[in-house]
Backbone as a chain_set.jsonl record, in Angstrom:
{"seq": "XXXXXXXXXXXXXXXXXXXXXXXXXXXXXXXXXXXXXXXXXXXXXXXXXXXXXXXXXXXXXXXXXXXXXXXXXXXXXXXXXXXXXXXXXXXXXXXXXXXXXXXXXXXXXXXXXXXXXXXXXXXXXXXXXXXXXXXXXXXXXXXXXXXXXXXXXXXXXXXXXXXXXXXXXXXXXXXXXXXXXXXXXXXXXXXXXXXXXXXXXXXXXXXXXXXXXX", "coords": {"N": [[16.419, 4.305, -26.47], [17.585, 2.424, -24.773], [16.682, 3.391, -22.269], [13.954, 2.965, -22.574], [13.841, 0.157, -22.72], [14.808, -0.482, -20.203], [12.827, 0.59, -18.575], [10.619, -0.971, -19.333], [11.501, -3.432, -18.516], [11.618, -3.065, -15.719], [8.889, -2.668, -15.283], [7.826, -5.165, -15.965], [9.058, -6.697, -13.961], [7.822, -5.674, -11.638], [5.237, -6.481, -12.106], [5.273, -9.279, -12.231], [6.7, -10.504, -10.203], [7.021, -13.094, -7.811], [5.285, -13.319, -4.856], [5.675, -14.469, -1.619], [3.306, -16.729, -0.083], [1.318, -16.003, 2.805], [2.395, -17.166, 5.962], [2.079, -18.725, 9.127], [1.477, -17.008, 12.368], [-0.17, -13.894, 12.027], [1.647, -11.03, 12.088], [3.327, -11.988, 14.04], [4.57, -13.12, 17.272], [2.886, -11.832, 20.19], [3.801, -8.689, 21.395], [6.101, -8.534, 19.936], [8.971, -6.967, 18.639], [9.207, -3.898, 16.654], [11.323, -3.99, 14.822], [11.53, -6.764, 14.391], [9.595, -7.248, 12.511], [10.838, -7.088, 10.108], [11.908, -9.562, 9.47], [9.569, -11.022, 8.94], [8.568, -9.73, 6.739], [10.585, -10.218, 4.908], [10.365, -12.997, 4.756], [7.991, -13.321, 3.48], [8.636, -12.187, 1.146], [8.0, -9.555, 0.632], [9.908, -7.7, 1.162], [12.552, -8.25, -0.915], [10.753, -7.521, -2.956], [8.779, -5.557, -3.188], [9.473, -3.406, -1.442], [12.679, -2.193, -0.21], [13.721, -2.189, 2.37], [12.758, -2.426, 5.852], [10.59, 0.142, 6.794], [11.098, 2.983, 9.017], [9.021, 3.714, 10.713], [5.671, 2.972, 11.945], [2.475, 3.236, 10.448], [-0.482, 4.672, 11.726], [-3.908, 4.223, 11.444], [-7.073, 5.702, 11.46], [-10.374, 4.92, 11.349], [-13.887, 5.626, 10.488], [-15.399, 4.614, 12.523], [-13.842, 4.856, 14.681], [-11.902, 2.921, 15.014], [-8.659, 1.642, 15.326], [-6.465, 0.044, 13.25], [-3.962, -2.496, 13.726], [-0.612, -3.525, 12.95], [-0.639, -5.911, 10.382], [-3.37, -6.68, 10.628], [-6.447, -8.707, 10.595], [-9.12, -8.553, 8.361], [-12.482, -8.568, 7.021], [-13.567, -8.271, 3.613], [-16.062, -6.982, 3.221], [-16.345, -5.569, 5.51], [-17.616, -2.883, 7.21], [-15.89, -1.042, 8.321], [-13.768, -0.468, 6.591], [-14.788, 0.612, 4.249], [-14.856, 3.249, 3.604], [-12.513, 5.986, 3.244], [-9.775, 6.278, 5.639], [-10.373, 8.42, 8.474], [-8.301, 9.621, 9.729], [-4.857, 9.73, 9.583], [-1.747, 8.81, 10.834], [1.659, 9.254, 11.415], [5.113, 9.554, 12.531], [6.333, 12.813, 12.009], [8.517, 15.266, 10.472], [7.895, 18.016, 10.483], [4.992, 20.187, 10.414], [4.913, 21.256, 7.976], [6.443, 19.751, 6.32], [6.364, 17.703, 3.439], [4.574, 14.838, 2.298], [3.929, 11.619, 0.71], [1.308, 9.357, 0.374], [0.592, 5.985, -0.184], [-1.536, 3.35, -1.066], [-1.675, 0.043, -1.741], [-2.412, -3.065, -3.463], [-0.951, -6.033, -3.903], [-1.976, -8.465, -4.702], [-3.927, -8.683, -6.706], [-5.98, -9.798, -9.452], [-6.363, -12.035, -7.856], [-4.336, -13.857, -5.41], [-3.06, -15.998, -6.714], [-3.401, -15.44, -9.354], [-2.165, -12.814, -10.232], [-2.238, -10.7, -12.135], [-2.852, -8.044, -12.254], [-1.166, -6.725, -10.53], [0.81, -4.064, -9.358], [-2.128, -3.135, -7.566], [-3.661, -0.014, -7.357], [-5.043, 1.315, -4.713], [-5.346, 3.745, -3.312], [-4.052, 6.998, -3.433], [-2.236, 9.678, -2.438], [-0.671, 12.769, -2.608], [1.751, 15.384, -1.803], [1.202, 15.905, 0.974], [0.777, 17.894, 3.757], [2.621, 17.515, 6.648], [1.017, 15.022, 8.484], [-1.553, 15.344, 7.573], [-3.725, 14.115, 5.762], [-6.046, 14.852, 4.356], [-5.568, 17.332, 3.48], [-3.915, 17.035, 1.48], [-2.942, 16.314, -1.993], [-5.106, 14.579, -3.936], [-4.606, 11.88, -5.883], [-5.431, 9.336, -6.638], [-8.587, 8.439, -5.746], [-9.858, 7.048, -2.696], [-10.334, 3.574, -2.645], [-11.957, 0.765, -1.412], [-10.565, -2.434, -0.332], [-10.679, -4.881, -2.864], [-11.792, -7.983, -2.87], [-12.4, -10.884, -4.33], [-14.849, -13.567, -4.033], [-14.695, -17.066, -4.126], [-11.376, -16.013, -3.367], [-8.99, -16.047, -2.094], [-6.585, -14.685, 0.292], [-5.817, -11.251, 0.561], [-3.088, -8.959, 0.654], [-2.865, -5.787, 1.903], [-1.231, -2.85, 1.542], [-0.051, 0.126, 3.136], [1.918, 2.747, 2.455], [4.186, 5.273, 3.264], [5.897, 8.071, 1.94], [8.563, 10.39, 2.232], [8.697, 13.595, 0.867], [10.992, 15.599, -1.012], [10.355, 18.057, -1.845], [7.598, 20.14, -3.007], [5.616, 18.421, -5.376], [4.87, 18.239, -8.837], [2.615, 16.3, -9.945], [2.187, 14.03, -12.567], [0.339, 12.132, -13.096], [-3.11, 11.402, -13.888], [-6.088, 12.273, -12.235], [-7.65, 9.643, -10.582], [-10.786, 8.969, -10.505], [-13.283, 7.55, -10.589], [-14.818, 5.236, -8.46], [-15.052, 2.447, -8.62], [-14.012, 1.723, -11.064], [-11.504, -0.021, -12.18], [-9.555, 0.008, -14.132], [-7.669, 2.112, -14.537], [-6.27, 1.839, -12.266], [-4.818, -0.461, -12.265], [-1.786, -2.443, -12.42], [0.053, -0.702, -11.337], [3.201, 0.456, -10.167], [4.973, 0.789, -7.358], [7.662, 1.073, -6.961], [8.661, 2.165, -9.362], [7.169, 4.489, -9.378], [8.204, 5.829, -7.123], [10.889, 6.156, -7.956], [10.515, 7.762, -10.143], [9.689, 10.2, -9.041], [11.662, 10.745, -7.247], [11.496, 9.84, -4.527], [12.665, 8.042, -2.843], [13.068, 5.53, -0.272], [10.214, 4.176, 1.529], [9.105, 5.808, 4.546], [7.381, 5.028, 6.432], [4.942, 2.435, 7.349], [2.101, 0.26, 7.134], [-0.059, -2.604, 7.306], [-2.805, -4.455, 6.035], [-4.624, -7.526, 6.238], [-6.704, -8.997, 4.224], [-9.42, -11.094, 3.967], [-11.858, -13.492, 2.923], [-12.458, -15.466, 4.692], [-12.239, -15.576, 8.043], [-9.322, -16.164, 10.174], [-8.977, -19.157, 12.162]], "CA": [[16.01, 2.889, -26.596], [17.997, 1.745, -23.504], [15.792, 3.83, -21.236], [12.693, 2.303, -22.825], [14.019, -1.233, -22.367], [14.955, -0.614, -18.741], [11.509, 0.848, -18.031], [9.747, -2.159, -19.604], [12.03, -4.506, -17.657], [11.098, -2.79, -14.368], [7.437, -2.856, -15.168], [7.574, -6.579, -15.888], [9.434, -7.184, -12.67], [6.778, -5.289, -10.67], [3.96, -7.195, -12.398], [5.365, -10.714, -12.262], [7.451, -11.035, -9.095], [6.252, -13.943, -6.978], [5.314, -13.004, -3.436], [5.428, -15.682, -0.807], [2.056, -16.726, 0.639], [1.458, -15.771, 4.21], [2.447, -18.359, 6.802], [2.277, -18.439, 10.53], [0.644, -15.948, 12.953], [-0.029, -12.612, 11.447], [2.268, -10.06, 12.989], [4.258, -12.621, 14.901], [4.167, -13.2, 18.674], [2.464, -10.61, 20.841], [4.911, -7.991, 22.004], [7.235, -8.61, 19.081], [9.477, -5.632, 18.348], [8.997, -3.453, 15.275], [12.417, -4.494, 14.013], [11.318, -8.151, 14.102], [8.751, -7.326, 11.367], [11.672, -7.199, 8.975], [12.044, -10.964, 9.151], [8.355, -11.462, 8.363], [8.483, -9.135, 5.374], [11.532, -10.937, 4.003], [9.836, -14.341, 4.612], [6.962, -13.249, 2.525], [9.184, -11.581, -0.039], [7.629, -8.156, 0.456], [11.26, -7.309, 0.985], [12.748, -6.998, -1.598], [9.97, -7.419, -4.214], [8.068, -4.264, -3.217], [10.321, -2.4, -0.834], [14.038, -2.753, -0.004], [14.014, -2.295, 3.772], [11.686, -2.123, 6.733], [10.553, 1.575, 7.183], [11.38, 3.29, 10.382], [7.818, 3.944, 11.52], [4.396, 2.37, 11.637], [1.334, 4.158, 10.253], [-1.721, 4.438, 12.474], [-5.091, 4.634, 10.662], [-8.343, 5.779, 12.194], [-11.552, 4.914, 10.461], [-15.041, 6.416, 11.008], [-15.955, 4.046, 13.761], [-12.879, 5.045, 15.761], [-11.069, 1.743, 15.214], [-7.315, 1.752, 14.838], [-5.859, -1.223, 12.939], [-2.579, -2.664, 14.087], [0.13, -4.157, 11.878], [-1.118, -7.224, 9.969], [-4.68, -7.008, 11.176], [-7.263, -9.406, 9.716], [-10.398, -7.946, 8.073], [-13.279, -9.082, 5.909], [-13.688, -7.203, 2.53], [-17.287, -6.28, 3.376], [-16.322, -4.868, 6.781], [-17.962, -1.454, 7.036], [-14.802, -0.207, 8.789], [-12.806, -0.095, 5.52], [-15.479, 0.969, 3.051], [-14.476, 4.639, 3.318], [-11.115, 6.31, 3.646], [-9.505, 6.652, 7.026], [-10.584, 9.791, 8.834], [-7.141, 10.162, 10.308], [-3.598, 8.984, 9.335], [-0.675, 9.275, 11.72], [3.02, 8.713, 11.466], [5.995, 10.609, 12.986], [6.696, 13.759, 10.953], [9.531, 16.272, 10.795], [7.185, 19.25, 10.84], [3.696, 20.282, 9.791], [5.09, 21.764, 6.573], [7.138, 18.744, 5.494], [5.373, 17.075, 2.544], [4.643, 13.372, 2.231], [3.069, 10.909, -0.236], [0.745, 8.131, 0.916], [0.208, 5.021, -1.227], [-2.229, 2.139, -0.617], [-1.592, -0.858, -2.856], [-2.775, -4.498, -3.306], [-0.161, -6.847, -4.851], [-2.646, -9.738, -4.929], [-5.098, -8.514, -7.538], [-7.28, -10.026, -8.784], [-6.257, -13.094, -6.81], [-2.967, -14.169, -5.145], [-2.518, -16.938, -7.669], [-3.469, -14.774, -10.644], [-1.969, -11.417, -9.789], [-1.897, -9.972, -13.35], [-3.102, -6.539, -12.05], [-0.208, -6.273, -9.54], [0.164, -3.739, -8.084], [-3.375, -2.442, -7.745], [-3.573, 1.15, -6.594], [-6.358, 1.6, -4.033], [-5.43, 5.118, -2.804], [-2.744, 7.713, -3.631], [-2.362, 11.098, -2.057], [0.587, 13.372, -2.581], [1.872, 16.748, -1.25], [0.523, 15.946, 2.233], [1.517, 18.629, 4.79], [2.649, 16.707, 7.879], [0.213, 13.809, 8.177], [-2.927, 15.797, 7.329], [-3.984, 13.504, 4.451], [-7.124, 15.467, 3.663], [-4.99, 18.559, 2.932], [-2.984, 16.643, 0.378], [-3.43, 16.284, -3.368], [-5.615, 13.287, -4.24], [-4.306, 11.371, -7.236], [-6.374, 8.25, -6.782], [-9.509, 8.429, -4.652], [-9.826, 5.803, -1.907], [-11.181, 2.441, -3.012], [-11.751, -0.287, -0.443], [-9.981, -3.639, -0.953], [-11.562, -5.71, -3.723], [-11.403, -9.359, -2.696], [-13.501, -11.75, -4.858], [-15.156, -14.811, -3.217], [-13.465, -17.196, -3.309], [-10.269, -15.462, -4.12], [-7.773, -16.024, -1.289], [-6.326, -13.54, 1.104], [-5.075, -10.122, -0.029], [-2.295, -8.113, 1.52], [-3.082, -4.429, 1.545], [-0.124, -2.103, 2.117], [-0.012, 1.516, 3.163], [3.28, 3.24, 2.498], [4.372, 6.778, 3.311], [7.223, 8.539, 1.441], [8.862, 11.818, 2.549], [9.077, 14.324, -0.348], [12.046, 16.6, -0.856], [9.761, 19.355, -2.208], [6.323, 19.964, -3.621], [5.709, 17.71, -6.672], [3.821, 18.393, -9.841], [2.376, 14.936, -10.345], [1.751, 13.948, -13.981], [-0.784, 11.199, -13.191], [-4.395, 11.921, -13.929], [-6.932, 11.887, -11.103], [-8.414, 8.456, -10.691], [-11.994, 9.429, -9.751], [-14.287, 6.508, -10.416], [-14.487, 4.451, -7.279], [-14.986, 1.007, -8.897], [-13.407, 1.457, -12.351], [-10.115, -0.348, -11.804], [-8.59, 0.008, -15.231], [-6.608, 3.065, -14.317], [-5.559, 1.487, -11.052], [-4.065, -1.744, -12.418], [-0.398, -2.531, -12.825], [0.833, 0.34, -10.766], [4.472, -0.074, -9.582], [5.361, 1.827, -6.432], [9.097, 1.294, -7.163], [8.821, 3.087, -10.483], [6.612, 5.777, -8.963], [9.173, 6.395, -6.216], [12.028, 6.595, -8.77], [10.096, 8.893, -11.032], [9.623, 11.463, -8.283], [12.777, 10.809, -6.331], [10.927, 9.74, -3.189], [13.508, 7.195, -2.002], [12.388, 4.444, 0.353], [9.146, 4.626, 2.426], [9.495, 6.069, 5.9], [6.361, 4.403, 7.369], [4.305, 1.32, 6.728], [1.276, -0.664, 7.884], [-0.603, -3.626, 6.422], [-4.055, -5.19, 6.369], [-4.729, -8.834, 5.652], [-8.165, -9.019, 3.978], [-9.767, -12.394, 3.522], [-13.275, -13.808, 3.154], [-12.611, -16.384, 5.813], [-11.409, -15.196, 9.209], [-8.582, -17.272, 10.724], [-9.535, -19.859, 13.31]], "C": [[16.376, 2.154, -25.272], [17.065, 2.085, -22.363], [14.484, 3.123, -21.291], [12.742, 0.876, -22.347], [14.061, -1.41, -20.893], [13.622, -0.376, -18.041], [10.578, -0.339, -18.144], [10.223, -3.279, -18.693], [11.535, -4.333, -16.197], [9.646, -3.046, -14.244], [7.073, -4.306, -15.148], [7.963, -7.146, -14.563], [8.394, -6.875, -11.624], [5.56, -6.128, -10.837], [4.081, -8.651, -12.13], [6.087, -11.299, -11.08], [6.535, -11.878, -8.246], [6.407, -13.594, -5.525], [4.97, -14.247, -2.626], [4.091, -15.661, -0.111], [2.271, -16.575, 2.121], [1.467, -17.076, 4.979], [2.608, -17.915, 8.24], [1.385, -17.305, 11.069], [0.878, -14.615, 12.315], [0.536, -11.639, 12.475], [3.25, -10.655, 14.007], [3.772, -12.647, 16.334], [3.81, -11.847, 19.265], [3.654, -9.981, 21.559], [6.138, -7.977, 21.141], [7.669, -7.185, 18.685], [9.229, -5.262, 16.909], [10.107, -3.985, 14.339], [12.229, -5.998, 13.576], [10.381, -8.333, 12.858], [9.553, -7.528, 10.114], [11.784, -8.657, 8.511], [10.763, -11.5, 8.495], [8.233, -10.953, 6.921], [9.425, -9.794, 4.429], [10.997, -12.38, 3.789], [8.806, -14.371, 3.538], [7.31, -12.505, 1.229], [8.615, -10.178, -0.384], [8.895, -7.352, 0.312], [12.012, -8.423, 0.298], [11.838, -6.777, -2.825], [9.188, -6.102, -4.292], [8.873, -3.139, -2.61], [11.642, -3.014, -0.491], [14.278, -2.987, 1.49], [12.743, -1.941, 4.604], [11.694, -0.568, 7.065], [10.744, 1.747, 8.648], [10.168, 3.287, 11.258], [6.646, 3.132, 11.013], [3.333, 3.397, 11.439], [0.16, 3.727, 11.106], [-2.886, 5.009, 11.674], [-6.297, 4.639, 11.579], [-9.499, 5.898, 11.246], [-12.716, 5.571, 11.173], [-15.599, 5.854, 12.273], [-14.959, 4.147, 14.922], [-11.891, 3.923, 15.931], [-9.712, 1.954, 14.576], [-6.765, 0.375, 14.514], [-4.424, -1.296, 13.432], [-1.896, -3.39, 12.915], [-0.322, -5.574, 11.665], [-2.431, -7.606, 10.621], [-5.528, -7.764, 10.147], [-8.639, -8.698, 9.529], [-11.19, -8.736, 7.039], [-13.491, -7.962, 4.907], [-14.969, -6.439, 2.672], [-17.403, -5.645, 4.683], [-16.619, -3.426, 6.585], [-16.805, -0.517, 7.467], [-13.988, 0.358, 7.62], [-13.503, 0.369, 4.223], [-15.256, 2.389, 2.673], [-13.073, 4.912, 3.819], [-10.93, 6.574, 5.131], [-9.769, 8.103, 7.32], [-9.362, 10.445, 9.4], [-5.983, 9.202, 9.977], [-2.519, 9.589, 10.203], [0.595, 8.534, 11.555], [3.939, 9.846, 11.948], [6.423, 11.53, 11.83], [7.796, 14.688, 11.41], [8.883, 17.566, 11.238], [5.853, 19.265, 10.075], [3.77, 20.783, 8.347], [5.862, 20.772, 5.704], [6.108, 17.982, 4.695], [5.634, 15.626, 2.405], [3.694, 12.878, 1.113], [2.59, 9.596, 0.419], [0.207, 7.245, -0.204], [-0.456, 3.825, -0.564], [-2.325, 1.166, -1.792], [-1.959, -2.304, -2.433], [-1.988, -5.303, -4.329], [-0.76, -8.159, -5.199], [-3.892, -9.634, -5.77], [-4.937, -9.177, -8.897], [-7.341, -11.065, -7.753], [-4.753, -13.366, -6.536], [-2.272, -15.05, -6.167], [-2.516, -16.372, -9.122], [-3.392, -13.297, -10.474], [-1.56, -10.546, -11.014], [-2.096, -8.455, -13.209], [-2.129, -5.992, -11.025], [0.567, -5.082, -10.103], [-1.099, -2.912, -8.301], [-3.409, -1.231, -6.821], [-4.932, 1.552, -5.986], [-6.501, 3.103, -3.618], [-4.041, 5.749, -2.992], [-3.004, 9.194, -3.387], [-0.907, 11.658, -1.935], [0.594, 14.807, -1.996], [1.048, 16.922, 0.038], [1.319, 16.753, 3.193], [1.497, 17.864, 6.139], [1.942, 15.38, 7.625], [-1.256, 14.145, 8.05], [-3.326, 15.367, 5.894], [-5.06, 14.323, 3.686], [-6.714, 16.859, 3.113], [-4.079, 18.273, 1.807], [-3.651, 16.676, -0.981], [-3.876, 14.843, -3.711], [-5.305, 12.912, -5.704], [-5.204, 10.201, -7.594], [-7.285, 8.228, -5.563], [-9.536, 7.026, -3.959], [-10.824, 4.79, -2.501], [-10.883, 1.342, -2.018], [-11.164, -1.502, -1.059], [-11.066, -4.425, -1.713], [-11.1, -7.158, -3.703], [-12.562, -10.205, -3.194], [-13.66, -12.977, -3.948], [-15.47, -15.974, -4.183], [-12.261, -16.634, -4.045], [-8.934, -15.452, -3.314], [-7.585, -14.71, -0.579], [-5.476, -12.465, 0.328], [-4.309, -9.39, 1.001], [-2.435, -6.675, 1.028], [-2.025, -3.55, 2.325], [-0.386, -0.619, 2.099], [1.407, 1.943, 3.385], [3.354, 4.747, 2.471], [5.829, 7.124, 2.891], [7.39, 10.022, 1.82], [9.289, 12.443, 1.228], [10.145, 15.353, 0.003], [11.456, 18.018, -1.108], [8.355, 19.088, -2.72], [6.464, 19.402, -5.019], [4.53, 18.037, -7.553], [3.554, 17.004, -10.403], [1.723, 14.921, -11.773], [0.555, 12.996, -14.103], [-2.135, 11.923, -13.103], [-5.205, 11.441, -12.664], [-7.77, 10.659, -11.412], [-9.675, 8.655, -9.833], [-12.983, 8.319, -9.514], [-13.912, 5.487, -9.364], [-14.257, 2.955, -7.692], [-14.47, 0.717, -10.331], [-11.896, 1.253, -12.142], [-9.1, -0.318, -12.923], [-7.4, 0.899, -15.056], [-5.758, 2.792, -13.118], [-4.627, 0.31, -11.166], [-2.651, -1.501, -12.801], [0.389, -1.261, -12.479], [2.148, -0.268, -10.175], [5.038, 1.04, -8.676], [6.864, 2.069, -6.51], [9.351, 2.36, -8.24], [8.305, 4.487, -10.094], [7.586, 6.53, -8.093], [10.415, 6.927, -6.969], [11.72, 7.825, -9.582], [10.114, 10.216, -10.335], [10.639, 11.608, -7.204], [12.347, 10.771, -4.838], [11.78, 8.898, -2.251], [12.662, 6.029, -1.458], [11.275, 4.982, 1.247], [9.682, 4.81, 3.836], [8.514, 5.443, 6.911], [5.527, 3.407, 6.556], [3.275, 0.761, 7.685], [0.621, -1.582, 6.867], [-1.904, -4.209, 6.961], [-3.973, -6.518, 5.652], [-6.228, -9.105, 5.492], [-8.484, -10.358, 3.338], [-11.22, -12.666, 3.756], [-13.477, -14.721, 4.323], [-11.643, -15.926, 6.926], [-10.583, -16.407, 9.691], [-9.176, -17.886, 11.963], [-8.561, -19.67, 14.519]], "O": [[15.583, 1.379, -24.739], [16.687, 1.215, -21.578], [13.929, 2.719, -20.269], [11.832, 0.408, -21.662], [13.459, -2.334, -20.347], [13.305, -1.034, -17.05], [9.851, -0.68, -17.211], [9.396, -4.01, -18.146], [11.106, -5.284, -15.545], [9.184, -3.576, -13.234], [6.15, -4.705, -14.438], [7.26, -8.019, -14.055], [8.098, -7.73, -10.789], [4.897, -6.47, -9.858], [3.066, -9.272, -11.813], [6.098, -12.522, -10.943], [5.405, -11.477, -7.966], [7.521, -13.569, -5.002], [4.04, -14.978, -2.966], [3.743, -14.616, 0.438], [3.31, -16.981, 2.641], [0.675, -17.978, 4.71], [3.194, -16.872, 8.529], [0.622, -16.707, 10.31], [2.025, -14.235, 12.08], [-0.011, -11.452, 13.562], [3.917, -9.924, 14.739], [2.645, -12.226, 16.595], [4.378, -10.828, 18.874], [4.415, -10.665, 22.243], [7.161, -7.445, 21.571], [6.832, -6.319, 18.431], [9.062, -6.122, 16.043], [9.835, -4.376, 13.205], [12.72, -6.411, 12.525], [10.364, -9.397, 12.238], [9.04, -8.077, 9.139], [11.757, -8.942, 7.314], [10.841, -12.337, 7.596], [7.838, -11.69, 6.017], [9.112, -9.928, 3.246], [11.18, -12.922, 2.7], [8.734, -15.323, 2.761], [6.467, -12.234, 0.373], [8.731, -9.697, -1.511], [8.987, -6.449, -0.52], [12.116, -9.501, 0.884], [12.14, -5.918, -3.653], [8.966, -5.594, -5.391], [8.958, -2.049, -3.175], [11.756, -4.239, -0.472], [14.994, -3.926, 1.837], [11.822, -1.274, 4.133], [12.699, -0.054, 7.557], [10.583, 0.815, 9.435], [10.246, 2.903, 12.425], [6.604, 2.674, 9.872], [3.278, 4.366, 12.197], [-0.151, 2.538, 11.191], [-2.843, 6.171, 11.27], [-6.514, 3.716, 12.364], [-9.599, 6.835, 10.454], [-12.583, 6.023, 12.31], [-16.231, 6.583, 13.039], [-15.191, 3.603, 16.001], [-11.108, 3.935, 16.88], [-9.616, 2.389, 13.428], [-6.603, -0.424, 15.436], [-3.748, -0.273, 13.544], [-2.576, -3.82, 11.984], [-0.394, -6.363, 12.607], [-2.587, -8.725, 11.11], [-5.38, -7.522, 8.95], [-9.238, -8.289, 10.523], [-10.61, -9.495, 6.263], [-13.587, -6.801, 5.306], [-14.991, -5.278, 2.262], [-18.495, -5.181, 5.011], [-15.906, -2.77, 5.826], [-16.741, 0.637, 7.044], [-13.57, 1.515, 7.651], [-12.838, 0.501, 3.195], [-15.447, 2.738, 1.508], [-12.526, 4.206, 4.666], [-11.85, 7.047, 5.799], [-9.43, 8.961, 6.504], [-9.327, 11.665, 9.557], [-6.14, 7.986, 10.087], [-2.414, 10.813, 10.278], [0.611, 7.303, 11.555], [3.577, 11.012, 11.788], [6.834, 11.041, 10.777], [7.99, 14.879, 12.61], [9.272, 18.149, 12.25], [5.632, 18.438, 9.191], [2.788, 20.729, 7.606], [5.927, 20.934, 4.485], [5.057, 17.64, 5.235], [6.788, 15.197, 2.393], [2.808, 13.596, 0.65], [3.396, 8.831, 0.949], [-0.542, 7.705, -1.066], [0.058, 3.336, 0.442], [-3.019, 1.466, -2.763], [-1.842, -2.699, -1.273], [-2.317, -5.267, -5.514], [-0.14, -8.934, -5.928], [-4.829, -10.41, -5.581], [-3.843, -9.127, -9.46], [-8.204, -11.053, -6.876], [-3.951, -13.099, -7.432], [-1.085, -14.894, -6.455], [-1.728, -16.789, -9.97], [-4.397, -12.591, -10.554], [-0.63, -9.746, -10.914], [-1.541, -7.684, -13.993], [-2.271, -4.824, -10.665], [0.947, -5.123, -11.273], [-1.107, -2.048, -9.177], [-3.209, -1.383, -5.616], [-5.823, 2.054, -6.671], [-7.606, 3.645, -3.578], [-3.012, 5.121, -2.745], [-3.841, 9.84, -4.018], [-0.059, 11.084, -1.253], [-0.47, 15.365, -1.729], [0.315, 17.897, 0.204], [2.461, 16.385, 3.471], [0.423, 17.611, 6.684], [2.244, 14.693, 6.649], [-2.115, 13.327, 8.381], [-3.265, 16.16, 4.955], [-4.962, 14.455, 2.467], [-7.469, 17.471, 2.357], [-3.511, 19.194, 1.221], [-4.823, 17.039, -1.087], [-3.02, 13.961, -3.761], [-5.73, 13.601, -6.631], [-5.679, 10.093, -8.725], [-6.806, 8.018, -4.448], [-9.271, 5.997, -4.58], [-11.972, 5.113, -2.807], [-9.722, 1.005, -1.785], [-11.249, -1.624, -2.282], [-12.194, -4.593, -1.248], [-10.16, -7.535, -4.403], [-13.61, -10.246, -2.55], [-12.751, -13.361, -3.213], [-16.41, -15.878, -4.973], [-12.164, -16.786, -5.263], [-7.916, -14.934, -3.772], [-8.317, -13.747, -0.807], [-4.564, -12.789, -0.433], [-4.791, -9.198, 2.117], [-2.153, -6.384, -0.134], [-1.971, -3.536, 3.555], [-0.916, -0.125, 1.104], [2.039, 1.562, 4.37], [2.636, 5.401, 1.715], [6.807, 6.571, 3.394], [6.44, 10.8, 1.729], [10.146, 11.895, 0.535], [10.205, 15.889, 1.109], [11.995, 19.022, -0.643], [7.958, 17.931, -2.856], [7.327, 19.84, -5.778], [3.381, 18.107, -7.116], [4.275, 16.59, -11.311], [0.834, 15.716, -12.082], [-0.168, 13.041, -15.099], [-2.295, 12.899, -12.37], [-4.99, 10.347, -12.143], [-8.514, 10.638, -12.392], [-9.637, 8.529, -8.609], [-13.475, 8.14, -8.4], [-12.809, 4.939, -9.382], [-13.364, 2.298, -7.158], [-14.496, -0.438, -10.759], [-11.133, 2.201, -11.957], [-7.919, -0.586, -12.703], [-6.27, 0.528, -15.372], [-4.694, 3.382, -12.931], [-3.766, 0.087, -10.315], [-2.325, -0.492, -13.427], [1.261, -0.82, -13.228], [2.142, -1.418, -9.735], [5.509, 2.073, -9.151], [7.318, 3.16, -6.165], [10.126, 3.3, -8.058], [8.905, 5.509, -10.427], [7.79, 7.729, -8.281], [10.922, 8.005, -6.659], [12.506, 8.765, -9.697], [10.492, 11.235, -10.913], [10.522, 12.475, -6.338], [12.796, 11.579, -4.026], [11.66, 9.0, -1.03], [11.69, 5.6, -2.08], [11.357, 6.127, 1.692], [10.578, 4.09, 4.278], [8.812, 5.353, 8.102], [5.406, 3.485, 5.334], [3.491, 0.76, 8.897], [0.745, -1.346, 5.665], [-2.073, -4.422, 8.162], [-3.342, -6.637, 4.601], [-6.931, -9.398, 6.459], [-7.911, -10.725, 2.313], [-11.793, -12.127, 4.703], [-14.564, -14.754, 4.899], [-10.424, -15.902, 6.757], [-11.061, -17.54, 9.633], [-9.823, -17.19, 12.745], [-8.824, -20.178, 15.609]]}, "num_chains": 1, "name": "protein.A"}
């Protein structure tokens, strides 16, 4: 009974925690150090509501048009760049045989003010050798950010976790691209605890909005 109550409490915390709206320039001043991102994530309550600390590394994503997004990049939801999964993902690895898990989540679904689907799971791949995502085990197929109009800006997070060993994931394959019922109310904290993943080792973020900043 105690375990059940604790699990329900954690699930409620993941679903209802208030995240601070984005303020100020995305990514901070040009040339800002990676460590300075910690202050931004705390200001917006990403730390500690989703993760506890700033990961050591930044994830680099390469999409089909060859474009690499940087930390806190602005995009439109209908941008063709993000309609299909990245063709390449890069972060520093220990070796080509070390296994990792990649998670892409949206804590602002369906809207930042009405985030009853938090966290929304856009993409989940486990047992990735090195950073060869396409050789990993797909648990949720890639779904591009779903930002209704008007719906406010959505923060899209990519998190990488280092695995201690190969994992037999219990989650069913989320195959349908636009059927979001299986993707809603995911909690990356609970997922990490369930499989003993610890804290993420790498991170990047997209800021997807219907109106580009002036």
